[in-house]
Tab-separated table of C-alpha atoms in Angstrom:
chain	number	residue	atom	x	y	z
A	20	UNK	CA	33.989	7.644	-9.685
A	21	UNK	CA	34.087	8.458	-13.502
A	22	UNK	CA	30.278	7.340	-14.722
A	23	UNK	CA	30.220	5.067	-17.875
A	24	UNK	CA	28.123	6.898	-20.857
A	25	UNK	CA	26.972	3.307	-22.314
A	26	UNK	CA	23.065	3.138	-21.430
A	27	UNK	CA	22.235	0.098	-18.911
A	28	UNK	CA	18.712	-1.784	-19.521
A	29	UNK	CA	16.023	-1.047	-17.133
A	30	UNK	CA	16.353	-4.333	-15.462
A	31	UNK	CA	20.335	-4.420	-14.855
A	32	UNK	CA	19.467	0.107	-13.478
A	33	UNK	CA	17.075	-1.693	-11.325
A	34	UNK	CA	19.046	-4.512	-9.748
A	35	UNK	CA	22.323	-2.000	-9.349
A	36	UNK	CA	20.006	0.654	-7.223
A	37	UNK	CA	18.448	-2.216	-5.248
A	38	UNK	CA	21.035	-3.674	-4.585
A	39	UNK	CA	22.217	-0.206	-2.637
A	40	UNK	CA	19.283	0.148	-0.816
A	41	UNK	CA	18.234	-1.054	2.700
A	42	UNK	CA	15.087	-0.976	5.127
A	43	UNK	CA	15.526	1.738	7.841
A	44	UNK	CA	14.868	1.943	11.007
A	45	UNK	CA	11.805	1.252	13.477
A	46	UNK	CA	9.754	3.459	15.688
A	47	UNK	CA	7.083	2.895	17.973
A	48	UNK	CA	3.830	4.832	17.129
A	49	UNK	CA	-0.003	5.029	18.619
A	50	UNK	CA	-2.848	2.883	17.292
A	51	UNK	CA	-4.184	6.135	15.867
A	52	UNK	CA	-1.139	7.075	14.170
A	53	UNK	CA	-0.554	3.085	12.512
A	54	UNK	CA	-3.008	2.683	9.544
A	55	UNK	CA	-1.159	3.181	6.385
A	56	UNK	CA	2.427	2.012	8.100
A	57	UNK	CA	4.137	-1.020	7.836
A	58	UNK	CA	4.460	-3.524	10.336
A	59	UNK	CA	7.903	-4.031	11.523
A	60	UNK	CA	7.324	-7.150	14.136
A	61	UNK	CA	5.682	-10.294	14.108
A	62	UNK	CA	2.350	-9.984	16.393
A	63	UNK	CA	0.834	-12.871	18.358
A	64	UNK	CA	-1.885	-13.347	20.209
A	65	UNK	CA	-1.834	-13.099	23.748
A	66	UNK	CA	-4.821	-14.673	24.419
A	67	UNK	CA	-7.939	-15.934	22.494
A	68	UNK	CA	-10.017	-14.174	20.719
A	69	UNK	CA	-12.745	-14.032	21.616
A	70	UNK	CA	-11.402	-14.810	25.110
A	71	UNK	CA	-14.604	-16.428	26.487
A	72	UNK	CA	-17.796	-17.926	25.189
A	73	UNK	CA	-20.100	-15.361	24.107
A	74	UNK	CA	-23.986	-15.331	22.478
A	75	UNK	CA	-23.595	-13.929	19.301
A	76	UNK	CA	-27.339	-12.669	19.119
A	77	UNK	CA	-30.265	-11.208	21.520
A	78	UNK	CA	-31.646	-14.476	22.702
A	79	UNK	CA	-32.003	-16.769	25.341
A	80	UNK	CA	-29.450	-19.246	26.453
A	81	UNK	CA	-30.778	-22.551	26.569
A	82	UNK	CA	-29.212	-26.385	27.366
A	83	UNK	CA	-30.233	-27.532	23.983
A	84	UNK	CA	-31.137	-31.271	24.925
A	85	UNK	CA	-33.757	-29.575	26.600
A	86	UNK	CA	-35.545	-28.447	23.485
A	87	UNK	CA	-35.457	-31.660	21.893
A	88	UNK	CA	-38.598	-32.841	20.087
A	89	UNK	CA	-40.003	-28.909	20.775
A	90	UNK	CA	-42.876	-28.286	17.845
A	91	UNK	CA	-45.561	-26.129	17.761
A	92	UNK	CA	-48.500	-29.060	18.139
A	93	UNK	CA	-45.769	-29.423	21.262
A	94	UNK	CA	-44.041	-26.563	22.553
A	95	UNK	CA	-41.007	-26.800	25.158
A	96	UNK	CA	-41.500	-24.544	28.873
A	97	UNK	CA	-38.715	-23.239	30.239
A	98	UNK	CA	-37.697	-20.970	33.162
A	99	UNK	CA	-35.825	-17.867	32.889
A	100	UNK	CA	-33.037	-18.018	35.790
A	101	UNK	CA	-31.796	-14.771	34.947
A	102	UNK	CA	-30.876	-11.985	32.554
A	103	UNK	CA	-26.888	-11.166	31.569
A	104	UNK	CA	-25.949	-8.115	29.020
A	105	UNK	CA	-22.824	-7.415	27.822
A	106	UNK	CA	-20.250	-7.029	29.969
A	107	UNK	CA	-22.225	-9.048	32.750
A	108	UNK	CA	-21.172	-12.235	33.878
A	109	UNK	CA	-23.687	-14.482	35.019
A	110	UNK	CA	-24.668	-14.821	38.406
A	111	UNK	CA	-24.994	-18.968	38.402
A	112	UNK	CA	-24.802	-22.231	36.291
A	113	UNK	CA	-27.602	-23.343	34.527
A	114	UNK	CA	-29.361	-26.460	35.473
A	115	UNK	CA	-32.095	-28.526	33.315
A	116	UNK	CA	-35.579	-26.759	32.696
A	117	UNK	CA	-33.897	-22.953	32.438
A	118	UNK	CA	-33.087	-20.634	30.634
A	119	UNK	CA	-31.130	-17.310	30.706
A	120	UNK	CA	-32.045	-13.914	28.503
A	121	UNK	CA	-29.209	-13.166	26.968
A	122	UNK	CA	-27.432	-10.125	25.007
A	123	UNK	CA	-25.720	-10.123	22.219
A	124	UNK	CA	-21.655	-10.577	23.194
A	125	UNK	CA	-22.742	-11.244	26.981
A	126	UNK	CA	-20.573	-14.495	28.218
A	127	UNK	CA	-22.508	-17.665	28.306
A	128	UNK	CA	-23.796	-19.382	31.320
A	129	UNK	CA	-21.955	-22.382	32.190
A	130	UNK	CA	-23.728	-25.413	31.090
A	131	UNK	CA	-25.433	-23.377	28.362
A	132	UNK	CA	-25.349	-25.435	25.026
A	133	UNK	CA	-27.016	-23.006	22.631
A	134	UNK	CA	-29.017	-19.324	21.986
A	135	UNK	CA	-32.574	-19.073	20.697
A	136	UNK	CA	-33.085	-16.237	19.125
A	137	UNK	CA	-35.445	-14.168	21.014
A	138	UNK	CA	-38.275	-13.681	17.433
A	139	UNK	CA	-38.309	-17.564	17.562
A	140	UNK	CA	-39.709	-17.214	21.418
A	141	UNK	CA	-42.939	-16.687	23.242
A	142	UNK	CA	-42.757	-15.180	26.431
A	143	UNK	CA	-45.177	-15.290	29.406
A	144	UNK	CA	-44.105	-13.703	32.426
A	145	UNK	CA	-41.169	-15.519	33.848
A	146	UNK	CA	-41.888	-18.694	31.210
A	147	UNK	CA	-40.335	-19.210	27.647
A	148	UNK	CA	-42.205	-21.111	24.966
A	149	UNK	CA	-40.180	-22.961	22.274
A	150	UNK	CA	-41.756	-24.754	19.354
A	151	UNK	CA	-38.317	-25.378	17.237
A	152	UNK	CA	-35.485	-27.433	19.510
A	153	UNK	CA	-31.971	-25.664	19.682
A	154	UNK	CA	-29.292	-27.581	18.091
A	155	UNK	CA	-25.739	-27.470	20.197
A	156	UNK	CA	-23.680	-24.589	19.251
A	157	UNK	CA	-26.700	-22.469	17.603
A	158	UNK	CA	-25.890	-19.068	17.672
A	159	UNK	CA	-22.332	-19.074	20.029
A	160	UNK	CA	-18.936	-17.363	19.597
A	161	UNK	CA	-17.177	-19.862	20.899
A	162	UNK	CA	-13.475	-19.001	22.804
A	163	UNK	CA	-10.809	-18.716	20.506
A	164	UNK	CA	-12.764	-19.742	17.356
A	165	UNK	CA	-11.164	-16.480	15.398
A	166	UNK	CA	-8.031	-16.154	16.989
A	167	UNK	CA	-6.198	-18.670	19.235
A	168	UNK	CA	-3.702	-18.004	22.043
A	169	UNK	CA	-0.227	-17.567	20.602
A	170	UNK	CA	-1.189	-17.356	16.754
A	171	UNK	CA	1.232	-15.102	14.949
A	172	UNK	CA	-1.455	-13.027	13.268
A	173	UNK	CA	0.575	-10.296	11.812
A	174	UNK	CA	3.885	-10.330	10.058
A	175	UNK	CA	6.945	-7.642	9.353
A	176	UNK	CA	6.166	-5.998	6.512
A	177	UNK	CA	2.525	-5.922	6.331
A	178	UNK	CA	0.878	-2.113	5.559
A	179	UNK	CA	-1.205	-1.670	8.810
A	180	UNK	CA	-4.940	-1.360	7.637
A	181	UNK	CA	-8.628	-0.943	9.855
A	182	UNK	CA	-8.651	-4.391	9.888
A	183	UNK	CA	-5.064	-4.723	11.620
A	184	UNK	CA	-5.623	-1.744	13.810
A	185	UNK	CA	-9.174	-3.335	15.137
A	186	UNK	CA	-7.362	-6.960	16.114
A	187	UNK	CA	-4.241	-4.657	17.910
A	188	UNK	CA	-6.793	-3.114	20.246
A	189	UNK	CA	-8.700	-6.269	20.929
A	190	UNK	CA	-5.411	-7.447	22.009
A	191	UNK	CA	-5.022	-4.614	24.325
A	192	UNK	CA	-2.100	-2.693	22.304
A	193	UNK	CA	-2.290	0.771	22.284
A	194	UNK	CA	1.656	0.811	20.549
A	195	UNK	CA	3.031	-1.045	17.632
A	196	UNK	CA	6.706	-1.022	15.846
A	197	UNK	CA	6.542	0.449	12.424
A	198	UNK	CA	9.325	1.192	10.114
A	199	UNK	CA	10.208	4.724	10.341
A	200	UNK	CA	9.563	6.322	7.177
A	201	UNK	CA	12.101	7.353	5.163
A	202	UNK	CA	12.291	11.419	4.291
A	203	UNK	CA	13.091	12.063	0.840
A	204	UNK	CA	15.096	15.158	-0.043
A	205	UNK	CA	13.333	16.158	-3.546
A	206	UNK	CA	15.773	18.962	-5.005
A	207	UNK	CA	14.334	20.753	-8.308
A	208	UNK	CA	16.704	22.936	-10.582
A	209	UNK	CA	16.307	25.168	-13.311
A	210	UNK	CA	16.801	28.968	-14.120
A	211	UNK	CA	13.083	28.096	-15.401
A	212	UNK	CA	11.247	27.466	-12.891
A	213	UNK	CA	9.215	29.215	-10.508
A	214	UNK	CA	7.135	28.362	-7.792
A	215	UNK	CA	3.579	27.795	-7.769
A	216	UNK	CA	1.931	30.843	-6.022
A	217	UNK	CA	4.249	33.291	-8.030
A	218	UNK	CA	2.651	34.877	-11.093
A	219	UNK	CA	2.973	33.921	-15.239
A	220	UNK	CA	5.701	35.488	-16.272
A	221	UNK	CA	6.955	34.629	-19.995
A	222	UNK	CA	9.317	31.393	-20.182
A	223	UNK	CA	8.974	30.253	-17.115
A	224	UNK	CA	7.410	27.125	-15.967
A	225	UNK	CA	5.428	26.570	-12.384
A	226	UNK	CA	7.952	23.872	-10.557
A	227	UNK	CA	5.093	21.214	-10.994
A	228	UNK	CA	7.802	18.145	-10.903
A	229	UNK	CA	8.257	18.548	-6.977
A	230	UNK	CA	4.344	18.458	-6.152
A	231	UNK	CA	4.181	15.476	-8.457
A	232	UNK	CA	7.382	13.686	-6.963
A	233	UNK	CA	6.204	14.403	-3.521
A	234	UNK	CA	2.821	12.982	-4.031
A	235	UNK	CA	4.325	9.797	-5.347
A	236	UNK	CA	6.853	9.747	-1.890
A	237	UNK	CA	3.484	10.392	-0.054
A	238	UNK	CA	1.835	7.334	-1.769
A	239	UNK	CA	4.688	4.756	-1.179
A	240	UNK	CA	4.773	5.559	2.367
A	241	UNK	CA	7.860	7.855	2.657
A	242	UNK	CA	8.316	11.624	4.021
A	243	UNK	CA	8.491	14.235	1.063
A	244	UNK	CA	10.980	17.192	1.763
A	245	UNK	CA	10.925	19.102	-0.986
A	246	UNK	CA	14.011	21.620	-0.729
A	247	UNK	CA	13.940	25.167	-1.920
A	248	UNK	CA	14.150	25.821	-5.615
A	249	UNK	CA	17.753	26.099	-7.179
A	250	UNK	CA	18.898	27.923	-10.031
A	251	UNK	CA	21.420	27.204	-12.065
A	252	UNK	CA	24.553	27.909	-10.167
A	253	UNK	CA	26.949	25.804	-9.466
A	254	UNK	CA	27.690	26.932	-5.798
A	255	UNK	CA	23.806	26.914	-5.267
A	256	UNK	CA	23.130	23.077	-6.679
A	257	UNK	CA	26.405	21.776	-4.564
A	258	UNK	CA	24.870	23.414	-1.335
A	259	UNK	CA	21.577	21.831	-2.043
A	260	UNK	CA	22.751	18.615	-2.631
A	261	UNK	CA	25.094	18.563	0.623
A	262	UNK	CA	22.118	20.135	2.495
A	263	UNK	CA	19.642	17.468	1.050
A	264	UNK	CA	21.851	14.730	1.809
A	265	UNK	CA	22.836	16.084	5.658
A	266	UNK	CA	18.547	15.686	6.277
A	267	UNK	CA	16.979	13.356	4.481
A	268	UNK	CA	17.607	9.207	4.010
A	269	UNK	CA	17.575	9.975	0.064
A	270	UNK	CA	17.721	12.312	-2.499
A	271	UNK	CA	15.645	13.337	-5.738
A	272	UNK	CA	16.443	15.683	-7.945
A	273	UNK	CA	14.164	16.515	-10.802
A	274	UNK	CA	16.602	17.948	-13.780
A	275	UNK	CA	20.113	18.860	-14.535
A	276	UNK	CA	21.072	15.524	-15.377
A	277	UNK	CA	21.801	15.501	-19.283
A	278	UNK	CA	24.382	17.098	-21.203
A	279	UNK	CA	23.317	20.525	-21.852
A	280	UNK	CA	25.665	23.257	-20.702
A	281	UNK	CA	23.228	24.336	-17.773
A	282	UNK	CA	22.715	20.665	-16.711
A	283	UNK	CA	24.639	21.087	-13.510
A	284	UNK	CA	23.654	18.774	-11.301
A	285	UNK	CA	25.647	15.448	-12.544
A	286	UNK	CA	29.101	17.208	-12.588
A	287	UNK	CA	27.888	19.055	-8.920
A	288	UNK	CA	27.387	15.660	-7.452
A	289	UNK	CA	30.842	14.628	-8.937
A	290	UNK	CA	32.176	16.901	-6.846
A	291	UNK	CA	30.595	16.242	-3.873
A	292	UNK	CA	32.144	12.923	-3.966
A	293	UNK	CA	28.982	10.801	-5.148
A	294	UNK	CA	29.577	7.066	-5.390
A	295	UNK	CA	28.258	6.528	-9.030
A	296	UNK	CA	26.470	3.079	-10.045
A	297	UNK	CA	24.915	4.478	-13.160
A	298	UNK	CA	24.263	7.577	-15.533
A	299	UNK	CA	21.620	6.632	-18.336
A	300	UNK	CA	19.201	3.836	-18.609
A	301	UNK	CA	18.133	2.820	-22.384
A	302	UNK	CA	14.630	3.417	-21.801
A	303	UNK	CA	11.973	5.506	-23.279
A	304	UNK	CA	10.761	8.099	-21.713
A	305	UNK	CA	13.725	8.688	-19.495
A	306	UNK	CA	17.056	7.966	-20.567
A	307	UNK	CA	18.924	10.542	-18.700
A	308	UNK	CA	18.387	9.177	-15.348
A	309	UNK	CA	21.355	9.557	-12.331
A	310	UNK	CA	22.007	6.727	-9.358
A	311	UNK	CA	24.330	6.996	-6.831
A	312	UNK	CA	24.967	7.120	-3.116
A	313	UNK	CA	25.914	10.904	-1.735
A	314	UNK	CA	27.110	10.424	1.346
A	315	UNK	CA	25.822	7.344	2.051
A	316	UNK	CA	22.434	8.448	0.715
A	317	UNK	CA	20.562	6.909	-2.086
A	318	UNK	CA	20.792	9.826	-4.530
A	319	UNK	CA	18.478	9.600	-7.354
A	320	UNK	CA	18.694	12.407	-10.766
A	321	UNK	CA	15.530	11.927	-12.544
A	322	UNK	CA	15.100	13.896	-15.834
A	323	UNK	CA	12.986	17.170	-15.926
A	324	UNK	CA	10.201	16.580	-18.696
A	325	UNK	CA	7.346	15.301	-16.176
A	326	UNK	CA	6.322	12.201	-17.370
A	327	UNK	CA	9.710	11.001	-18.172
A	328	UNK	CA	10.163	11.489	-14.179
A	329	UNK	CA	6.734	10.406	-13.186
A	330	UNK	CA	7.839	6.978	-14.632
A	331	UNK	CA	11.620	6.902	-13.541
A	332	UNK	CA	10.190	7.296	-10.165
A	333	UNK	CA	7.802	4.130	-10.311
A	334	UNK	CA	10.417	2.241	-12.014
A	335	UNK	CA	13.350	2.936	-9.867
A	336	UNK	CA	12.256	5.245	-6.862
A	337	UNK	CA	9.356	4.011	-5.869
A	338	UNK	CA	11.042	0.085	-5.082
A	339	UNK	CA	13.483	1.733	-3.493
A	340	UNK	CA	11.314	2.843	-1.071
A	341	UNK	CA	9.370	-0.171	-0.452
A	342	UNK	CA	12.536	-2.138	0.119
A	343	UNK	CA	13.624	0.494	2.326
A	344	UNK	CA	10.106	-0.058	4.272
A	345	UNK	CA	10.692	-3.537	4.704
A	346	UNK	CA	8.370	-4.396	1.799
A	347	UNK	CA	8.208	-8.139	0.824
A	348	UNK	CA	9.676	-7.906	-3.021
A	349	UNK	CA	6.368	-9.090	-4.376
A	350	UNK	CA	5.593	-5.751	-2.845
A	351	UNK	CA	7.628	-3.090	-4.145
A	352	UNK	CA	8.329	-4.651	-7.706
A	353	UNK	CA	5.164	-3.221	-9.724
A	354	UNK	CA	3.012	-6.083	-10.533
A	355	UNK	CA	2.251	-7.169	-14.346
A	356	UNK	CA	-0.830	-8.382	-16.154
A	357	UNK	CA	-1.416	-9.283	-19.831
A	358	UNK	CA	-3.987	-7.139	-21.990
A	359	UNK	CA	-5.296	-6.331	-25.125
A	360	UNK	CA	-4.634	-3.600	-27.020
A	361	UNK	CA	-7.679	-1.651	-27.316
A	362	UNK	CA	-6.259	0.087	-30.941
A	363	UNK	CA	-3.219	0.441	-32.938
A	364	UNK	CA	-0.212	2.172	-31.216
A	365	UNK	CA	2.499	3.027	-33.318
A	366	UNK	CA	6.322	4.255	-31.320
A	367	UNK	CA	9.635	4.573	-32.957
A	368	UNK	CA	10.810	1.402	-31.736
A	369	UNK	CA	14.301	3.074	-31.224
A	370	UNK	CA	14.133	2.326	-27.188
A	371	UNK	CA	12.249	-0.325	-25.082
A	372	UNK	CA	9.754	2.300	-24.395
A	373	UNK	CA	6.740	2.679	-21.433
A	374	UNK	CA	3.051	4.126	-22.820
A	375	UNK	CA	0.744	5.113	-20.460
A	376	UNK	CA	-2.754	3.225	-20.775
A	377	UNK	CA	-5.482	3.310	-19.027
A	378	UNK	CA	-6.592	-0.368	-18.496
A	379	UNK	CA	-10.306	-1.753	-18.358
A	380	UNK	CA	-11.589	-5.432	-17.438
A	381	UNK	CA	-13.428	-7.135	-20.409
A	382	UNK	CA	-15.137	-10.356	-20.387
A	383	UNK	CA	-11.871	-11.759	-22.402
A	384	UNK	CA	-8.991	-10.400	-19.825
A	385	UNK	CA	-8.171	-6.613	-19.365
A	386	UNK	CA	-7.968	-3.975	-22.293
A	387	UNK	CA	-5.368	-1.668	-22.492
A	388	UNK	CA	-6.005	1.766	-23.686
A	389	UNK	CA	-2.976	3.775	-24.696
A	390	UNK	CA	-3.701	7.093	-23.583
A	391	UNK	CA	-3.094	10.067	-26.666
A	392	UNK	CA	0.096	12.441	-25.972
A	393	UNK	CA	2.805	10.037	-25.159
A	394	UNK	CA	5.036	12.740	-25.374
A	395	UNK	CA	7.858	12.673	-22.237
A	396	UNK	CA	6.649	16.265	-21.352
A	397	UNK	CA	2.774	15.878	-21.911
A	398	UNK	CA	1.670	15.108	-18.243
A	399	UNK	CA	-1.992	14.710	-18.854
A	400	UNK	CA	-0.894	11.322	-20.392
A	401	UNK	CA	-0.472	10.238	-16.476
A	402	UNK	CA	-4.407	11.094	-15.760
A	403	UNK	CA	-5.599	7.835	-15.576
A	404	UNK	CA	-2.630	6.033	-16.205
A	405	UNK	CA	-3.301	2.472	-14.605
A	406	UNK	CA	-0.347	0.686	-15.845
A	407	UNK	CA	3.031	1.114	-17.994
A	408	UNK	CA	2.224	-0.478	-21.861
A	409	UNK	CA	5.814	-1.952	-22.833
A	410	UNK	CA	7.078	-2.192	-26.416
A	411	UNK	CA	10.395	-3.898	-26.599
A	412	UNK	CA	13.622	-2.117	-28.498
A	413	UNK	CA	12.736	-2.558	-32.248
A	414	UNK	CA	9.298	-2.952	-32.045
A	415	UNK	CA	6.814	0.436	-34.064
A	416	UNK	CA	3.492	-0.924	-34.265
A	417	UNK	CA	1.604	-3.231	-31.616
A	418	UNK	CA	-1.790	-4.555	-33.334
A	419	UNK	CA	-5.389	-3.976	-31.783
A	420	UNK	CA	-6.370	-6.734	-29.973
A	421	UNK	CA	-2.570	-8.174	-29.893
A	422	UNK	CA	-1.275	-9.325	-26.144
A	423	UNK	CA	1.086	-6.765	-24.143
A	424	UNK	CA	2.697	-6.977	-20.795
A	425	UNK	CA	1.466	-4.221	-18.862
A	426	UNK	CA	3.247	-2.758	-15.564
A	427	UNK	CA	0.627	-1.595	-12.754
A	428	UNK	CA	1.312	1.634	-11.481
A	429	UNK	CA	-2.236	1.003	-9.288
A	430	UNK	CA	-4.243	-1.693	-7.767
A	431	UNK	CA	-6.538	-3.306	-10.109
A	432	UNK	CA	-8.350	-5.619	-7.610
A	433	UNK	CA	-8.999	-4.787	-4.038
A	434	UNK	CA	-7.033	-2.622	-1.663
A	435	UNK	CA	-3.430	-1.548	-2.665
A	436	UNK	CA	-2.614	0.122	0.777
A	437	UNK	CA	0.151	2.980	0.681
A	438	UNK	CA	0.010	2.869	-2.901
């Protein structure tokens, strides 16, 4: 399929990849392999939670008409019947007059209508001296009060956390259906290029891209396989590509996808009979940016200056993923906030362009500080990079302290889990 050189806007690249893109498959894995995974099944309760009445302190169980009136000018006597611990059940009902030491999470005598705590008691012996009364209910977990019988309490798509994994046990399941992650063939070319345990040599570059891409598939919940490195050859970047998509459910590539006489890797996948949505996306950084499906893969060229692929990745890749994962779409599209511009930012203005900023929470909304060396291959303008500043086509100078949307490329508030 011959690819059309016009540029596409980000958001028409975005909705042709998506729209290529569905969840994989399930698996069943352990409780102590599920934190960090997402949910593929609706979960209800089998039975309440908790599934009987239980004190929720050391104390004594008490009928709490009993202690009615109790003061200390006129302190209550009762008997102690008995003693039940956790994981004890006790031995009889309770009648008027008694009472029954009790441990915290031990099941509660029938006709038990409260819990003293055991500081607000004087003991003698076998006797119990109260001189506050017991109102009904005082210190019980009552059946079922957190979770009832039948109560979907977990949904497809949610990222298993502690939380999750704790209420799955209590419910007695040592499996739960996840969606299988997906593996991501990430193919790096480039005569370049070496590898990072080989020494400096003059004009070559340590293949950093892969350990950054594969970081990023870590963090969205996918399976990094980063392929050997491949030079420029064209036999050598066609046999990566078929070998990438033969073992993986999508392919990276980092490079090879401009015009440039060694940029090998659009024409390879040409030939390998790619089905071609788009070639360039009129953004900044990252115009040259590949999508297709190779073999029924999700094929994905990203551009070789690192931040220019950093961002291609969060922009395209990285909702890819989460719709692949079963990801609700408030999910895998990156969220956006309004800030303030902490100081003049000047850009070109010749692309809708993406500056990295670091973002900060002021007592009049969130700041956004544009981080120095916005250039596509400085990478240290990622360190720290909270969110994606965005400066529409034709626009050179944003004011300090004037409003920007800003794309989140992390959590700002609370837990972002698997990302």
């Amino acid at each position: 399929m011959e690819l059309n050189d016009q540029p596409l806007a980000v958001h028409e690249a975005q909705a042709l990849s998506l729209a290529w893109i569905a969840p994989v498959g399930v698996e069943r894995v352990s409780l102590f392999e599920a934190v960090g995974r997402i949910l593929a099944e609706t979960v209800h309760a089998p039975h309440d939670l908790p599934p009987f009445d239980n004190s929720a302190m050391d104390g004594y169980a008490v009928v709490a008409a009993d202690t009615a009136g109790a003061s200390e000018a006129s302190p209550v006597r009762l008997e102690v019947s008995e003693q039940v611990t956790a994981g004890q059940l006790p031995q009889q009902a309770m009648s008027s007059g008694q009472a029954v030491r009790i441990m915290t999470g031990a099941p509660l005598p029938e006709g038990a209508s409260g819990v003293v705590i055991q500081e607000q008691v004087r003991r003698e012996g076998s006797t119990i001296w109260l001189t506050r009364p017991v109102k009904e209910g005082d210190h019980i977990r009552r059946r079922g009060e957190d979770i009832r019988a039948g109560q979907a309490v977990m949904s497809a798509g949610e990222c298993l956390t502690a939380a999750h994994i704790g209420v799955l046990a209590a419910f007695h399941r040592a499996f739960v259906t996840v969606r299988r992650r997906p593996v991501v063939a990430i193919v790096a070319t480039g005569d370049e290029l070496i590898e990072v345990d080989e020494p400096p040599a003059t004009g070559k570059i340590v293949n950093s891209n892969a350990y950054a891409l594969a970081a990023l598939v870590r963090a969205a919940g996918a399976q990094p396989l980063v392929l050997p490195l491949v030079r420029d050859n064209v036999a050598q970047v066609e046999a990566a590509f078929a070998e990438a998509a033969a073992t993986a459910d999508v392919v990276v590539s980092s490079g090879g996808v401009s015009v440039g006489e060694h940029d090998l890797v659009k024409p390879a996948l040409e030939r390998l009979g790619l089905e071609a949505r788009f070639w360039r996306v009129w953004m900044k950084p990252g115009k040259p940016l590949l999508f297709g499906r190779l073999r029924g893969r999700p094929c994905f060229g990203l551009p070789g200056n690192p931040v220019s692929g950093m961002v291609c990745f969060h922009l395209f890749v990285r909702p890819a993923l989460g719709k692949m994962l079963g990801l609700p779409e408030t999910r895998w599209r990156l969220p956006e906030v309004s800030a303030r511009l902490a100081h003049e930012v000047r850009t070109k203005g010749d692309r809708p362009t993406y500056l990295r900023a670091r973002l900060v929470w002021t007592e009049t909304g969130w700041q956004a500080e544009v981080l120095p060396g916005q250039g596509s291959g400085m990478l240290t303008s990622m360190l720290g990079a909270q969110g994606l500043v965005f400066f529409p086509e034709g626009k050179r100078v944003g004011q300090a302290g004037e409003v920007v949307p800003v794309l989140c490329l992390t959590s700002l508030v609370g837990d972002w889990p698997g990302l």
